[in-house]
């Protein structure tokens, strides 16, 4: 079946009422029919029918064997970083969500795990940074916020040649546009708060594994069951409902994004536009091979930091806010928001500076978004 159909129907099976919308099960615990018998549900932290339906749907959409729905994207990243042990070395894209860098550098280095940041869009450079202790490569593609494109298939091969895992944060594209597990990645994760939710009304995370029998998947199962970072039933249901319109939303957002990126390229106050749907983007060809769309995240630089900051206060339709992926267009100032705690060295290396703005394009009329940006960018 095609993605649009899978997104609408997921793995929904009908109960005796024929309910089209999945029921919300709030029960914390479940009655056993008799000694040593179970309905399949014993205790809500371990399994919940509504969350199960979401997890099965996400495994289906990402073409994985097992998925877990968690309380945030950071909870998903935290579970993944649990897989590494003292003495391990992990390579990460140098341009990625600042919260991931904070978790790795400020917390996991306490356990003697070494993290190194590299431009994973440069395969040779990434290969040169592999060490005997390297146990994982963690990427975002498109990267955040500079929109660099990394070759998932080549990085999966590189990781596997060294018995390491390839982990992909697929938040920016969603499975509607990119399915890293089909390209050899081992683990995919999402801040489901973004495109999967799409309405800026829940915080959630998703993990999906390619091979449910692999040791890393068994370990994740153990961490999640033991630590309890699961998504509650009401939020699981909201996410299931949102996923039904994922394709419609992201296709429309992506169409809007292309129009806006093309317009930004012509704007006298804009010096650089970073959007992978533009043929001038260095990752344009690779993106066509490994994804079926470009998403709707655009970063751009304006003539001065002063202009960037002033524009944020002049918006009418667009909201100056952190986050992305919702139906509302948001403008972010990464240096002070999503990447505020990024080490200066990484900022300098990636080019993230005080003139950079990041636009998450929504489903409004593209012309209205352009009109708002145009007036905000007037000197
Ligand atoms: C790419 C990416 N990954 C992970 C996260 C963390 O997700 P959450 O905020 O749902 O914990 C974010 C949050 O902005 C993000 O943008």
PDB file of C-alpha atoms in Angstrom, residues 97-228:
ATOM      1  CA  UNK A  97      19.498  19.963  17.408  1.00  0.00           C
ATOM      2  CA  UNK A  98      21.180  21.748  20.346  1.00  0.00           C
ATOM      3  CA  UNK A  99      19.331  19.601  22.919  1.00  0.00           C
ATOM      4  CA  UNK A 100      21.044  16.481  21.563  1.00  0.00           C
ATOM      5  CA  UNK A 101      24.445  18.138  21.980  1.00  0.00           C
ATOM      6  CA  UNK A 102      23.550  19.194  25.557  1.00  0.00           C
ATOM      7  CA  UNK A 103      22.426  15.676  26.493  1.00  0.00           C
ATOM      8  CA  UNK A 104      25.579  14.116  25.037  1.00  0.00           C
ATOM      9  CA  UNK A 105      28.128  16.658  26.282  1.00  0.00           C
ATOM     10  CA  UNK A 106      26.694  17.635  29.657  1.00  0.00           C
ATOM     11  CA  UNK A 107      25.307  14.287  30.813  1.00  0.00           C
ATOM     12  CA  UNK A 108      26.678  11.274  28.933  1.00  0.00           C
ATOM     13  CA  UNK A 109      30.324  12.383  29.027  1.00  0.00           C
ATOM     14  CA  UNK A 110      30.019  11.816  32.831  1.00  0.00           C
ATOM     15  CA  UNK A 111      29.901   8.115  31.990  1.00  0.00           C
ATOM     16  CA  UNK A 112      33.117   8.279  29.993  1.00  0.00           C
ATOM     17  CA  UNK A 113      31.458   8.120  26.572  1.00  0.00           C
ATOM     18  CA  UNK A 114      33.275  10.174  23.987  1.00  0.00           C
ATOM     19  CA  UNK A 115      31.299  12.254  21.464  1.00  0.00           C
ATOM     20  CA  UNK A 116      32.804  13.740  18.352  1.00  0.00           C
ATOM     21  CA  UNK A 117      31.058  16.069  15.923  1.00  0.00           C
ATOM     22  CA  UNK A 118      31.802  15.876  12.228  1.00  0.00           C
ATOM     23  CA  UNK A 119      30.255  17.048   8.972  1.00  0.00           C
ATOM     24  CA  UNK A 120      28.502  13.762   8.124  1.00  0.00           C
ATOM     25  CA  UNK A 121      27.610  15.179   4.684  1.00  0.00           C
ATOM     26  CA  UNK A 122      31.328  14.583   3.978  1.00  0.00           C
ATOM     27  CA  UNK A 123      31.657  10.796   3.824  1.00  0.00           C
ATOM     28  CA  UNK A 124      35.467  10.701   3.621  1.00  0.00           C
ATOM     29  CA  UNK A 125      35.804  13.018   6.586  1.00  0.00           C
ATOM     30  CA  UNK A 126      33.358  10.901   8.584  1.00  0.00           C
ATOM     31  CA  UNK A 127      35.260   7.704   7.683  1.00  0.00           C
ATOM     32  CA  UNK A 128      38.502   9.355   8.795  1.00  0.00           C
ATOM     33  CA  UNK A 129      37.023   9.968  12.253  1.00  0.00           C
ATOM     34  CA  UNK A 130      36.042   6.337  12.882  1.00  0.00           C
ATOM     35  CA  UNK A 131      38.074   4.732  15.701  1.00  0.00           C
ATOM     36  CA  UNK A 132      38.191   1.146  16.985  1.00  0.00           C
ATOM     37  CA  UNK A 133      35.947   2.332  19.864  1.00  0.00           C
ATOM     38  CA  UNK A 134      33.300   3.874  17.547  1.00  0.00           C
ATOM     39  CA  UNK A 135      29.971   2.220  18.302  1.00  0.00           C
ATOM     40  CA  UNK A 136      27.536   4.633  16.707  1.00  0.00           C
ATOM     41  CA  UNK A 137      26.972   7.324  14.077  1.00  0.00           C
ATOM     42  CA  UNK A 138      24.084   9.685  14.863  1.00  0.00           C
ATOM     43  CA  UNK A 139      22.843  11.957  12.084  1.00  0.00           C
ATOM     44  CA  UNK A 140      20.188  14.461  11.122  1.00  0.00           C
ATOM     45  CA  UNK A 141      19.572  14.867   7.390  1.00  0.00           C
ATOM     46  CA  UNK A 142      18.675  17.559   6.429  1.00  0.00           C
ATOM     47  CA  UNK A 143      20.864  18.853   9.247  1.00  0.00           C
ATOM     48  CA  UNK A 144      19.620  21.419  11.699  1.00  0.00           C
ATOM     49  CA  UNK A 145      19.667  24.338  10.921  1.00  0.00           C
ATOM     50  CA  UNK A 146      22.098  24.446   7.983  1.00  0.00           C
ATOM     51  CA  UNK A 147      20.218  21.804   5.926  1.00  0.00           C
ATOM     52  CA  UNK A 148      23.264  19.734   4.901  1.00  0.00           C
ATOM     53  CA  UNK A 149      22.417  16.341   3.367  1.00  0.00           C
ATOM     54  CA  UNK A 150      24.145  13.147   4.528  1.00  0.00           C
ATOM     55  CA  UNK A 151      24.181   9.927   2.492  1.00  0.00           C
ATOM     56  CA  UNK A 152      22.202   7.471   4.661  1.00  0.00           C
ATOM     57  CA  UNK A 153      23.041   4.353   2.650  1.00  0.00           C
ATOM     58  CA  UNK A 154      26.775   5.075   2.553  1.00  0.00           C
ATOM     59  CA  UNK A 155      26.853   5.949   6.253  1.00  0.00           C
ATOM     60  CA  UNK A 156      24.985   2.736   7.121  1.00  0.00           C
ATOM     61  CA  UNK A 157      27.634   0.745   5.250  1.00  0.00           C
ATOM     62  CA  UNK A 158      30.420   2.691   6.948  1.00  0.00           C
ATOM     63  CA  UNK A 159      28.870   2.101  10.378  1.00  0.00           C
ATOM     64  CA  UNK A 160      28.270  -1.615   9.758  1.00  0.00           C
ATOM     65  CA  UNK A 161      31.804  -2.178   8.391  1.00  0.00           C
ATOM     66  CA  UNK A 162      32.942  -1.057  11.869  1.00  0.00           C
ATOM     67  CA  UNK A 163      30.208  -2.878  13.809  1.00  0.00           C
ATOM     68  CA  UNK A 164      28.627   0.415  14.768  1.00  0.00           C
ATOM     69  CA  UNK A 165      24.971   1.488  14.608  1.00  0.00           C
ATOM     70  CA  UNK A 166      23.564   4.149  12.307  1.00  0.00           C
ATOM     71  CA  UNK A 167      20.937   6.251  14.090  1.00  0.00           C
ATOM     72  CA  UNK A 168      18.888   8.789  12.134  1.00  0.00           C
ATOM     73  CA  UNK A 169      16.853  11.621  13.659  1.00  0.00           C
ATOM     74  CA  UNK A 170      14.163  11.741  10.937  1.00  0.00           C
ATOM     75  CA  UNK A 171      12.182  14.607  12.496  1.00  0.00           C
ATOM     76  CA  UNK A 172      12.654  17.097   9.620  1.00  0.00           C
ATOM     77  CA  UNK A 173      11.276  14.900   6.828  1.00  0.00           C
ATOM     78  CA  UNK A 174       8.959  12.373   8.549  1.00  0.00           C
ATOM     79  CA  UNK A 175       8.498   8.884   7.047  1.00  0.00           C
ATOM     80  CA  UNK A 176       6.257  10.395   4.386  1.00  0.00           C
ATOM     81  CA  UNK A 177       9.394  11.714   2.657  1.00  0.00           C
ATOM     82  CA  UNK A 178      12.281   9.632   4.004  1.00  0.00           C
ATOM     83  CA  UNK A 179      12.571   6.058   5.332  1.00  0.00           C
ATOM     84  CA  UNK A 180      16.108   5.630   6.668  1.00  0.00           C
ATOM     85  CA  UNK A 181      15.590   1.996   7.774  1.00  0.00           C
ATOM     86  CA  UNK A 182      15.071   0.991   4.124  1.00  0.00           C
ATOM     87  CA  UNK A 183      18.468   2.545   3.379  1.00  0.00           C
ATOM     88  CA  UNK A 184      20.236   0.481   6.051  1.00  0.00           C
ATOM     89  CA  UNK A 185      19.927   2.637   9.190  1.00  0.00           C
ATOM     90  CA  UNK A 186      19.404   0.658  12.402  1.00  0.00           C
ATOM     91  CA  UNK A 187      17.365   3.096  14.474  1.00  0.00           C
ATOM     92  CA  UNK A 188      15.126   5.996  13.472  1.00  0.00           C
ATOM     93  CA  UNK A 189      13.848   8.514  15.972  1.00  0.00           C
ATOM     94  CA  UNK A 190      11.513  11.478  15.912  1.00  0.00           C
ATOM     95  CA  UNK A 191      10.580  14.460  17.891  1.00  0.00           C
ATOM     96  CA  UNK A 192       6.935  13.536  17.195  1.00  0.00           C
ATOM     97  CA  UNK A 193       6.130  16.979  18.605  1.00  0.00           C
ATOM     98  CA  UNK A 194       6.901  18.249  15.079  1.00  0.00           C
ATOM     99  CA  UNK A 195       5.520  16.918  11.767  1.00  0.00           C
ATOM    100  CA  UNK A 196       3.983  13.705  13.168  1.00  0.00           C
ATOM    101  CA  UNK A 197       1.834  15.769  15.542  1.00  0.00           C
ATOM    102  CA  UNK A 198       1.625  18.747  13.204  1.00  0.00           C
ATOM    103  CA  UNK A 199      -0.599  20.916  15.402  1.00  0.00           C
ATOM    104  CA  UNK A 200       1.778  22.175  18.114  1.00  0.00           C
ATOM    105  CA  UNK A 201      -0.338  20.563  20.816  1.00  0.00           C
ATOM    106  CA  UNK A 202       1.628  17.623  22.199  1.00  0.00           C
ATOM    107  CA  UNK A 203       5.221  16.782  23.136  1.00  0.00           C
ATOM    108  CA  UNK A 204       6.099  13.248  22.040  1.00  0.00           C
ATOM    109  CA  UNK A 205       8.916  11.053  20.765  1.00  0.00           C
ATOM    110  CA  UNK A 206       9.125   7.942  18.592  1.00  0.00           C
ATOM    111  CA  UNK A 207      11.795   5.268  18.253  1.00  0.00           C
ATOM    112  CA  UNK A 208      11.729   2.633  15.493  1.00  0.00           C
ATOM    113  CA  UNK A 209      14.176  -0.234  14.960  1.00  0.00           C
ATOM    114  CA  UNK A 210      14.940  -2.165  11.782  1.00  0.00           C
ATOM    115  CA  UNK A 211      15.459  -5.515  13.521  1.00  0.00           C
ATOM    116  CA  UNK A 212      13.403  -6.243  16.627  1.00  0.00           C
ATOM    117  CA  UNK A 213      15.557  -9.292  17.516  1.00  0.00           C
ATOM    118  CA  UNK A 214      18.879  -7.420  17.413  1.00  0.00           C
ATOM    119  CA  UNK A 215      20.678  -6.836  20.693  1.00  0.00           C
ATOM    120  CA  UNK A 216      20.198  -3.045  20.479  1.00  0.00           C
ATOM    121  CA  UNK A 217      16.420  -3.507  20.131  1.00  0.00           C
ATOM    122  CA  UNK A 218      16.283  -5.868  23.096  1.00  0.00           C
ATOM    123  CA  UNK A 219      18.288  -3.350  25.122  1.00  0.00           C
ATOM    124  CA  UNK A 220      15.896  -0.537  24.182  1.00  0.00           C
ATOM    125  CA  UNK A 221      12.967  -2.714  25.244  1.00  0.00           C
ATOM    126  CA  UNK A 222      14.645  -3.276  28.624  1.00  0.00           C
ATOM    127  CA  UNK A 223      15.409   0.454  29.159  1.00  0.00           C
ATOM    128  CA  UNK A 224      11.875   1.544  28.237  1.00  0.00           C
ATOM    129  CA  UNK A 225      10.137  -1.103  30.321  1.00  0.00           C
ATOM    130  CA  UNK A 226      12.384  -0.374  33.303  1.00  0.00           C
ATOM    131  CA  UNK A 227      12.504   3.419  33.161  1.00  0.00           C
ATOM    132  CA  UNK A 228       8.962   4.246  32.020  1.00  0.00           C
TER     133      UNK A 228
END
